[in-house]
Amino acid sequence: MTSLAAFVVASLILVAVPGPNLIYIITRSVRDGRRAGIVSALGVETGTLLHVIAAVCGLATFIAGHPLALAVLRYAGAGYLAYLGVRALRRSPPAAADADDSADRPPRRRLLRLYLDAVLVNLLNPKVVLFFLAFLPQFLSTGLTPAETRTRMLVLGVVFLTIALALDLCYALVGAALTGRLSRTPRRNRGLSHLTGGIYLGLAALVFI
């Protein structure tokens, strides 16, 4: 098996394992509909691209080598997830007549906010920084120049991102399909808001585990 083929297989296995990103995307899809889930998937993988660039440029190495930087990133990530959780708990559910429109056709401004939320949720996760720093070099050949090393790490990172995005979009569509079968009532939407808030608060706590 070639190095690239081994990398693809390993990436598929890692992405398929349920994790914070998967939970976040499905939660968004279930709570806010198909478009919100797709936008959240795009945001999460934008964060992945930034992590890859950080690993290629050496920024991830710097962060990993400084406990204070990791701590700041960890607390910022947990704080942002907690903020999203509280925001979801306090969010007023739409009226039953407006629920379909709010889930299937959220305003552009809200889609942008969902996208930025997803970017920050992934970007502020120190575990992702350490993951790419440890994962990508395992599939590099020996004897490469620094420029070749950076180029191949970037290529592998883009391959990983492509796989992750494809699976994330599938998860987003599945989540939206599941919620589409539920009746849209204020009580149901209130329950989803509480569930969403609880999940985000739980993810915030997992940052420290």
Rosetta silent file (secondary structure, phi, psi, omega in degrees, C-alpha in Angstrom):
SEQUENCE: MTSLAAFVVASLILVAVPGPNLIYIITRSVRDGRRAGIVSALGVETGTLLHVIAAVCGLATFIAGHPLALAVLRYAGAGYLAYLGVRALRRSPPAAADADDSADRPPRRRLLRLYLDAVLVNLLNPKVVLFFLAFLPQFLSTGLTPAETRTRMLVLGVVFLTIALALDLCYALVGAALTGRLSRTPRRNRGLSHLTGGIYLGLAALVFI
SCORE:     score description
SCORE:     0.000 S_00000001
   1 L     0.000  127.269 -179.574    0.000    0.000    0.000 S_00000001
   2 L   -68.279  163.613 -179.337    1.442    3.347   -0.990 S_00000001
   3 H   -61.560  -40.954 -179.768    1.909    6.126    1.530 S_00000001
   4 H   -66.728  -42.036  178.735   -0.917    8.168    0.003 S_00000001
   5 H   -62.822  -41.899  177.805   -3.289    5.206   -0.024 S_00000001
   6 H   -62.942  -38.077  179.223   -2.449    4.471    3.606 S_00000001
   7 H   -65.437  -42.380  179.554   -3.071    8.120    4.439 S_00000001
   8 H   -62.129  -44.963  179.964   -6.480    8.064    2.723 S_00000001
   9 H   -63.038  -46.083  179.829   -7.519    4.924    4.612 S_00000001
  10 H   -62.618  -39.314 -179.944   -6.324    6.327    7.935 S_00000001
  11 H   -65.628  -42.993  178.533   -8.104    9.621    7.248 S_00000001
  12 H   -59.227  -42.844 -179.565  -11.383    7.866    6.408 S_00000001
  13 H   -65.190  -45.587 -177.765  -11.226    5.903    9.661 S_00000001
  14 H   -65.485  -42.077 -178.393  -10.411    8.960   11.759 S_00000001
  15 H   -69.906  -33.783 -177.308  -13.086   11.168   10.186 S_00000001
  16 H   -71.971  -22.751  179.367  -15.753    8.446   10.466 S_00000001
  17 L   -71.404  126.179 -178.854  -15.220    8.113   14.221 S_00000001
  18 L   -57.472  132.095  179.639  -17.756   10.358   16.000 S_00000001
  19 L  -146.059 -175.154 -178.311  -16.096   13.420   17.504 S_00000001
  20 H   -56.132  -40.859 -179.427  -16.853   17.018   18.483 S_00000001
  21 H   -63.048  -45.277  179.303  -16.981   18.230   14.864 S_00000001
  22 H   -61.222  -45.635 -179.581  -19.455   15.524   13.867 S_00000001
  23 H   -62.236  -42.295 -179.045  -21.626   16.197   16.909 S_00000001
  24 H   -62.328  -46.180 -177.070  -21.555   19.929   16.243 S_00000001
  25 H   -66.137  -45.107  179.563  -22.569   19.581   12.572 S_00000001
  26 H   -63.754  -40.214  178.620  -25.379   17.116   13.234 S_00000001
  27 H   -60.767  -43.324  177.889  -26.662   19.290   16.067 S_00000001
  28 H   -62.798  -41.791 -179.346  -26.751   22.314   13.781 S_00000001
  29 H   -64.460  -44.168 -178.521  -28.570   20.342   11.088 S_00000001
  30 H   -66.620  -40.313 -176.377  -31.149   18.975   13.496 S_00000001
  31 H   -78.396  -41.162 -168.859  -31.749   22.340   15.143 S_00000001
  32 H  -119.279   -0.489  175.111  -31.563   24.709   12.167 S_00000001
  33 L   100.619  178.689 -172.378  -32.050   22.663    8.992 S_00000001
  34 H   -61.491  -49.517 -176.737  -30.137   21.519    5.938 S_00000001
  35 H   -62.187  -40.380  178.545  -28.545   24.818    4.911 S_00000001
  36 H   -63.137  -39.548  178.304  -27.325   25.506    8.427 S_00000001
  37 H   -65.293  -42.595  179.284  -25.760   22.049    8.560 S_00000001
  38 H   -64.925  -44.973  179.131  -24.017   22.490    5.220 S_00000001
  39 H   -62.913  -38.464  178.231  -22.732   25.936    6.167 S_00000001
  40 H   -65.482  -39.362  176.470  -21.504   24.560    9.495 S_00000001
  41 H   -61.777  -43.015  177.909  -19.663   21.749    7.693 S_00000001
  42 H   -63.493  -38.966  179.093  -17.975   24.315    5.440 S_00000001
  43 H   -67.026  -44.058  178.829  -17.029   26.374    8.477 S_00000001
  44 H   -58.850  -43.906 -177.413  -15.578   23.414   10.360 S_00000001
  45 H   -77.840  -20.032  168.490  -13.430   22.429    7.397 S_00000001
  46 H   -64.739  -41.149  174.479  -12.302   26.021    6.893 S_00000001
  47 H   -61.061  -39.279  177.037  -10.964   25.694   10.420 S_00000001
  48 H   -60.679  -43.662  178.479   -9.302   22.437    9.380 S_00000001
  49 H   -59.802  -41.848  178.799   -7.594   24.215    6.478 S_00000001
  50 H   -65.284  -36.894  176.135   -6.271   26.864    8.864 S_00000001
  51 H   -64.593  -40.954  178.850   -4.955   24.134   11.172 S_00000001
  52 H   -62.545  -45.263  179.162   -3.192   22.497    8.232 S_00000001
  53 H   -62.099  -38.844  178.021   -1.604   25.800    7.238 S_00000001
  54 H   -63.238  -39.274  178.644   -0.515   26.332   10.856 S_00000001
  55 H   -68.257  -41.087 -179.029    1.139   22.905   10.879 S_00000001
  56 H   -66.637  -39.903 -175.729    2.872   23.521    7.541 S_00000001
  57 H   -83.675   -6.177  179.189    4.142   26.971    8.562 S_00000001
  58 L    92.788   -3.627 -179.843    5.414   25.841   11.949 S_00000001
  59 H   -65.650  -37.489  178.856    2.868   27.767   14.003 S_00000001
  60 H   -63.446  -37.294  177.481    1.414   24.540   15.384 S_00000001
  61 H   -62.943  -41.476  178.329    4.891   23.510   16.553 S_00000001
  62 H   -62.646  -46.143 -178.885    5.246   26.815   18.370 S_00000001
  63 H   -63.986  -43.035 -179.038    1.849   26.441   20.064 S_00000001
  64 H   -64.904  -29.085 -178.827    2.538   22.829   21.039 S_00000001
  65 L   -85.355   -1.875 -178.588    5.861   23.845   22.561 S_00000001
  66 L  -125.758  102.567 -178.838    4.363   26.551   24.768 S_00000001
  67 H   -54.450  -34.392 -179.988    1.972   25.324   27.481 S_00000001
  68 H   -64.956  -41.476  179.204    0.623   28.848   28.005 S_00000001
  69 H   -63.580  -41.278  177.726   -0.390   29.107   24.335 S_00000001
  70 H   -64.527  -40.168  179.990   -2.140   25.735   24.528 S_00000001
  71 H   -64.684  -42.343  178.742   -3.907   26.771   27.726 S_00000001
  72 H   -61.883  -43.826  179.303   -5.119   30.026   26.180 S_00000001
  73 H   -63.596  -41.647 -178.855   -6.405   28.135   23.151 S_00000001
  74 H   -63.786  -47.545 -178.670   -8.101   25.538   25.349 S_00000001
  75 H   -68.464  -36.133  178.080   -9.883   28.085   27.536 S_00000001
  76 H   -65.033  -43.231  178.979  -10.879   30.192   24.530 S_00000001
  77 H   -64.258  -45.617  179.140  -12.358   27.142   22.795 S_00000001
  78 H   -64.431  -40.118  179.564  -14.228   25.974   25.882 S_00000001
  79 H   -63.503  -39.617 -179.108  -15.474   29.498   26.538 S_00000001
  80 H   -69.247  -39.810  176.494  -16.794   29.863   23.002 S_00000001
  81 H   -64.134  -39.736  177.488  -18.615   26.529   23.133 S_00000001
  82 H   -63.278  -39.684  177.136  -20.115   27.527   26.486 S_00000001
  83 H   -61.143  -44.109  178.142  -21.225   30.818   24.929 S_00000001
  84 H   -62.966  -38.078  179.285  -22.918   28.929   22.075 S_00000001
  85 H   -64.242  -46.358  179.157  -24.590   26.654   24.616 S_00000001
  86 H   -64.863  -39.356  178.898  -25.989   29.519   26.661 S_00000001
  87 H   -62.167  -40.507  178.880  -27.087   31.295   23.470 S_00000001
  88 H   -67.208  -39.642  179.946  -28.957   28.191   22.343 S_00000001
  89 H   -65.498  -32.088 -177.249  -30.635   27.782   25.734 S_00000001
  90 H   -91.096   -6.150 -175.833  -31.799   31.394   25.704 S_00000001
  91 L   -70.768  131.928  178.045  -32.909   31.389   22.083 S_00000001
  92 L   -77.741  130.492  178.968  -36.626   31.901   21.589 S_00000001
  93 L   -69.751  144.099  177.534  -38.191   29.202   19.377 S_00000001
  94 L   -68.892  157.430  176.025  -39.873   30.444   16.174 S_00000001
  95 L   -63.616  155.644 -176.748  -43.612   30.292   15.859 S_00000001
  96 H   -57.266  -38.364 -177.340  -44.988   27.122   14.294 S_00000001
  97 H   -69.047  -24.188 -177.688  -45.984   28.943   11.114 S_00000001
  98 H  -100.945   -2.678 -172.558  -42.466   30.287   10.679 S_00000001
  99 H   -63.283  -42.375 -178.474  -40.535   27.175   11.669 S_00000001
 100 H   -61.570  -44.701 -179.252  -40.196   25.748    8.155 S_00000001
 101 H   -64.357  -42.036 -177.203  -38.838   29.016    6.769 S_00000001
 102 H   -67.486  -32.017 -178.172  -36.374   29.496    9.630 S_00000001
 103 H   -82.424  -42.220 -173.985  -35.007   25.957    9.278 S_00000001
 104 H   -89.232  -28.282 -177.519  -34.866   25.646    5.498 S_00000001
 105 L  -133.947   63.891  179.283  -34.122   29.252    4.503 S_00000001
 106 L   -64.345  148.769 -179.838  -32.256   31.002    7.329 S_00000001
 107 L   -58.313  154.630 -178.697  -31.280   34.640    6.575 S_00000001
 108 H   -59.745  -38.247 -179.631  -27.883   35.239    5.012 S_00000001
 109 H   -62.476  -39.480  178.352  -26.691   37.094    8.091 S_00000001
 110 H   -68.792  -38.390  176.792  -27.538   34.080   10.243 S_00000001
 111 H   -61.514  -40.105  177.806  -25.804   31.721    7.812 S_00000001
 112 H   -63.294  -41.273  178.821  -22.675   33.860    8.036 S_00000001
 113 H   -65.152  -40.047  177.245  -22.823   33.706   11.825 S_00000001
 114 H   -62.513  -40.266  178.822  -23.260   29.927   11.706 S_00000001
 115 H   -62.857  -47.848 -178.961  -20.257   29.682    9.385 S_00000001
 116 H   -65.769  -37.079  175.814  -18.061   31.808   11.671 S_00000001
 117 H   -57.627  -46.763 -177.507  -19.241   29.848   14.715 S_00000001
 118 H   -65.627  -40.856  177.328  -18.138   26.605   13.062 S_00000001
 119 H   -58.074  -48.382 -176.150  -14.763   28.049   12.034 S_00000001
 120 H   -69.219  -36.929  178.873  -14.045   29.193   15.590 S_00000001
 121 H   -58.404  -42.483  179.472  -15.273   25.959   17.201 S_00000001
 122 H   -77.683  -42.780 -174.418  -12.693   24.005   15.183 S_00000001
 123 H   -65.929  -32.714 -176.987   -9.961   26.633   15.169 S_00000001
 124 L   -91.165   16.053  178.728   -9.990   27.075   18.956 S_00000001
 125 L   -97.706  107.106 -177.495   -9.626   23.348   19.655 S_00000001
 126 H   -64.147  -23.775  179.563   -6.035   22.659   20.827 S_00000001
 127 H   -66.169  -31.518  177.976   -6.514   18.926   20.257 S_00000001
 128 H   -71.084  -36.786  175.815   -6.776   19.567   16.518 S_00000001
 129 H   -57.386  -49.861 -178.339   -3.506   21.529   16.605 S_00000001
 130 H   -69.340  -32.213 -179.738   -1.723   18.587   18.210 S_00000001
 131 H   -61.114  -53.034 -177.895   -3.491   16.090   15.947 S_00000001
 132 H   -67.227  -32.458  178.675   -2.171   17.505   12.682 S_00000001
 133 H   -64.983  -32.199 -179.424    1.260   18.052   14.181 S_00000001
 134 H   -93.335  -31.592 -171.274    1.457   14.349   15.034 S_00000001
 135 H   -80.777  -50.000 -173.253   -0.585   12.841   12.177 S_00000001
 136 H   -61.409  -45.298 -177.485    0.741   14.405    8.964 S_00000001
 137 H   -61.549  -20.352 -179.209    4.499   13.727    9.480 S_00000001
 138 H   -65.082  -20.458 -175.743    3.837    9.982    9.810 S_00000001
 139 H  -110.442   21.001  176.950    3.131    9.802    6.067 S_00000001
 140 L  -100.425  143.782  176.806    6.155   11.759    4.859 S_00000001
 141 L   -75.012  156.561  177.159    9.149   10.143    3.191 S_00000001
 142 L   -81.361  158.446  176.735   12.580   10.507    4.740 S_00000001
 143 L    80.665   14.668 -179.701   15.260   12.680    3.190 S_00000001
 144 L   -82.688  148.580  173.037   12.952   15.487    2.104 S_00000001
 145 L   -74.387  161.886  177.674   14.099   19.080    2.018 S_00000001
 146 H   -55.087  -40.361  179.651   12.206   21.560    4.236 S_00000001
 147 H   -65.679  -41.276  178.845   10.390   22.932    1.177 S_00000001
 148 H   -66.169  -38.884  178.649    9.400   19.429    0.038 S_00000001
 149 H   -60.955  -46.720  179.980    8.235   18.584    3.551 S_00000001
 150 H   -64.337  -40.618 -179.698    5.977   21.631    3.711 S_00000001
 151 H   -63.605  -45.216 -177.995    4.586   20.979    0.237 S_00000001
 152 H   -70.869  -34.698  175.038    3.738   17.351    0.956 S_00000001
 153 H   -63.003  -39.680  178.853    2.237   18.193    4.331 S_00000001
 154 H   -65.223  -42.055  179.028    0.004   20.729    2.600 S_00000001
 155 H   -62.623  -46.404  179.143   -1.057   18.167   -0.021 S_00000001
 156 H   -62.503  -39.534  178.676   -1.858   15.588    2.665 S_00000001
 157 H   -62.705  -39.992  178.871   -3.758   18.205    4.623 S_00000001
 158 H   -67.855  -38.008  176.644   -5.889   19.094    1.607 S_00000001
 159 H   -61.980  -45.819  178.329   -6.595   15.393    0.984 S_00000001
 160 H   -60.670  -44.441 -179.983   -7.685   15.010    4.615 S_00000001
 161 H   -60.423  -42.327 -179.308   -9.834   18.138    4.373 S_00000001
 162 H   -62.505  -43.947  178.198  -11.539   16.866    1.211 S_00000001
 163 H   -63.654  -45.864 -178.282  -12.402   13.553    2.846 S_00000001
 164 H   -63.341  -41.156 -179.441  -13.612   15.254    6.009 S_00000001
 165 H   -64.922  -42.244  179.588  -15.752   17.742    4.098 S_00000001
 166 H   -60.031  -45.264 -179.886  -17.412   15.008    2.042 S_00000001
 167 H   -70.492  -38.655  178.954  -18.333   13.037    5.165 S_00000001
 168 H   -61.439  -40.526  178.154  -19.372   16.160    7.087 S_00000001
 169 H   -64.084  -38.168  176.424  -21.773   17.128    4.293 S_00000001
 170 H   -62.522  -43.937  179.046  -23.278   13.642    4.423 S_00000001
 171 H   -62.944  -40.073  179.560  -23.760   13.973    8.177 S_00000001
 172 H   -62.071  -42.927 -179.901  -25.350   17.392    7.703 S_00000001
 173 H   -67.861  -38.382  178.346  -27.832   16.014    5.175 S_00000001
 174 H   -64.990  -44.869  178.794  -28.658   13.029    7.391 S_00000001
 175 H   -60.300  -42.104  179.073  -29.269   15.306   10.379 S_00000001
 176 H   -66.378  -37.895  179.371  -31.528   17.559    8.315 S_00000001
 177 H   -65.810  -37.734  179.295  -33.452   14.555    6.969 S_00000001
 178 H   -65.520  -46.642 -178.084  -34.034   13.276   10.486 S_00000001
 179 H   -70.671  -25.643  179.219  -35.358   16.570   11.782 S_00000001
 180 H   -65.816  -19.785  179.943  -37.479   17.012    8.652 S_00000001
 181 L   -86.170   -7.826 -179.017  -39.582   14.061    9.763 S_00000001
 182 L   -91.602  147.586  176.462  -40.457   15.721   13.054 S_00000001
 183 L   -68.985  139.117 -178.108  -43.430   18.013   13.482 S_00000001
 184 L   -96.027  101.971  178.783  -42.401   21.669   13.722 S_00000001
 185 L  -131.005  158.451  177.282  -44.029   23.131   16.804 S_00000001
 186 H   -55.990  -38.650 -179.963  -42.853   25.743   19.343 S_00000001
 187 H   -65.068  -42.708  179.204  -42.561   22.998   21.975 S_00000001
 188 H   -63.685  -43.240  179.925  -40.444   20.829   19.683 S_00000001
 189 H   -67.939  -35.239  176.488  -38.189   23.750   18.789 S_00000001
 190 H   -64.787  -41.689  178.013  -37.820   24.720   22.436 S_00000001
 191 H   -63.357  -39.911  178.225  -36.806   21.164   23.239 S_00000001
 192 H   -66.513  -36.576  177.624  -34.242   21.174   20.431 S_00000001
 193 H   -62.914  -42.926  178.885  -32.823   24.466   21.700 S_00000001
 194 H   -65.979  -41.696  178.604  -32.373   22.976   25.160 S_00000001
 195 H   -63.435  -44.445  179.529  -30.832   19.819   23.720 S_00000001
 196 H   -61.158  -46.820  179.084  -28.498   21.861   21.516 S_00000001
 197 H   -60.206  -42.525  178.485  -27.426   24.053   24.408 S_00000001
 198 H   -62.913  -39.060  179.218  -26.742   21.030   26.578 S_00000001
 199 H   -65.261  -43.845  179.555  -24.638   19.408   23.844 S_00000001
 200 H   -63.855  -40.033  177.329  -22.541   22.541   23.361 S_00000001
 201 H   -65.576  -36.726  176.176  -21.959   22.835   27.098 S_00000001
 202 H   -65.278  -40.170  177.117  -20.966   19.169   27.140 S_00000001
 203 H   -64.539  -35.440  177.447  -18.504   19.746   24.296 S_00000001
 204 H   -62.099  -40.459  179.401  -17.056   22.674   26.254 S_00000001
 205 H   -68.609  -34.024 -179.341  -16.410   20.350   29.174 S_00000001
 206 H   -66.730  -21.363  179.056  -14.808   17.737   26.884 S_00000001
 207 L   -57.903  -29.235 -175.852  -12.127   20.251   25.877 S_00000001
 208 L   -93.508    2.250 -179.736  -10.496   19.654   29.261 S_00000001
 209 L   -96.951    0.000    0.000  -10.571   15.855   29.032 S_00000001
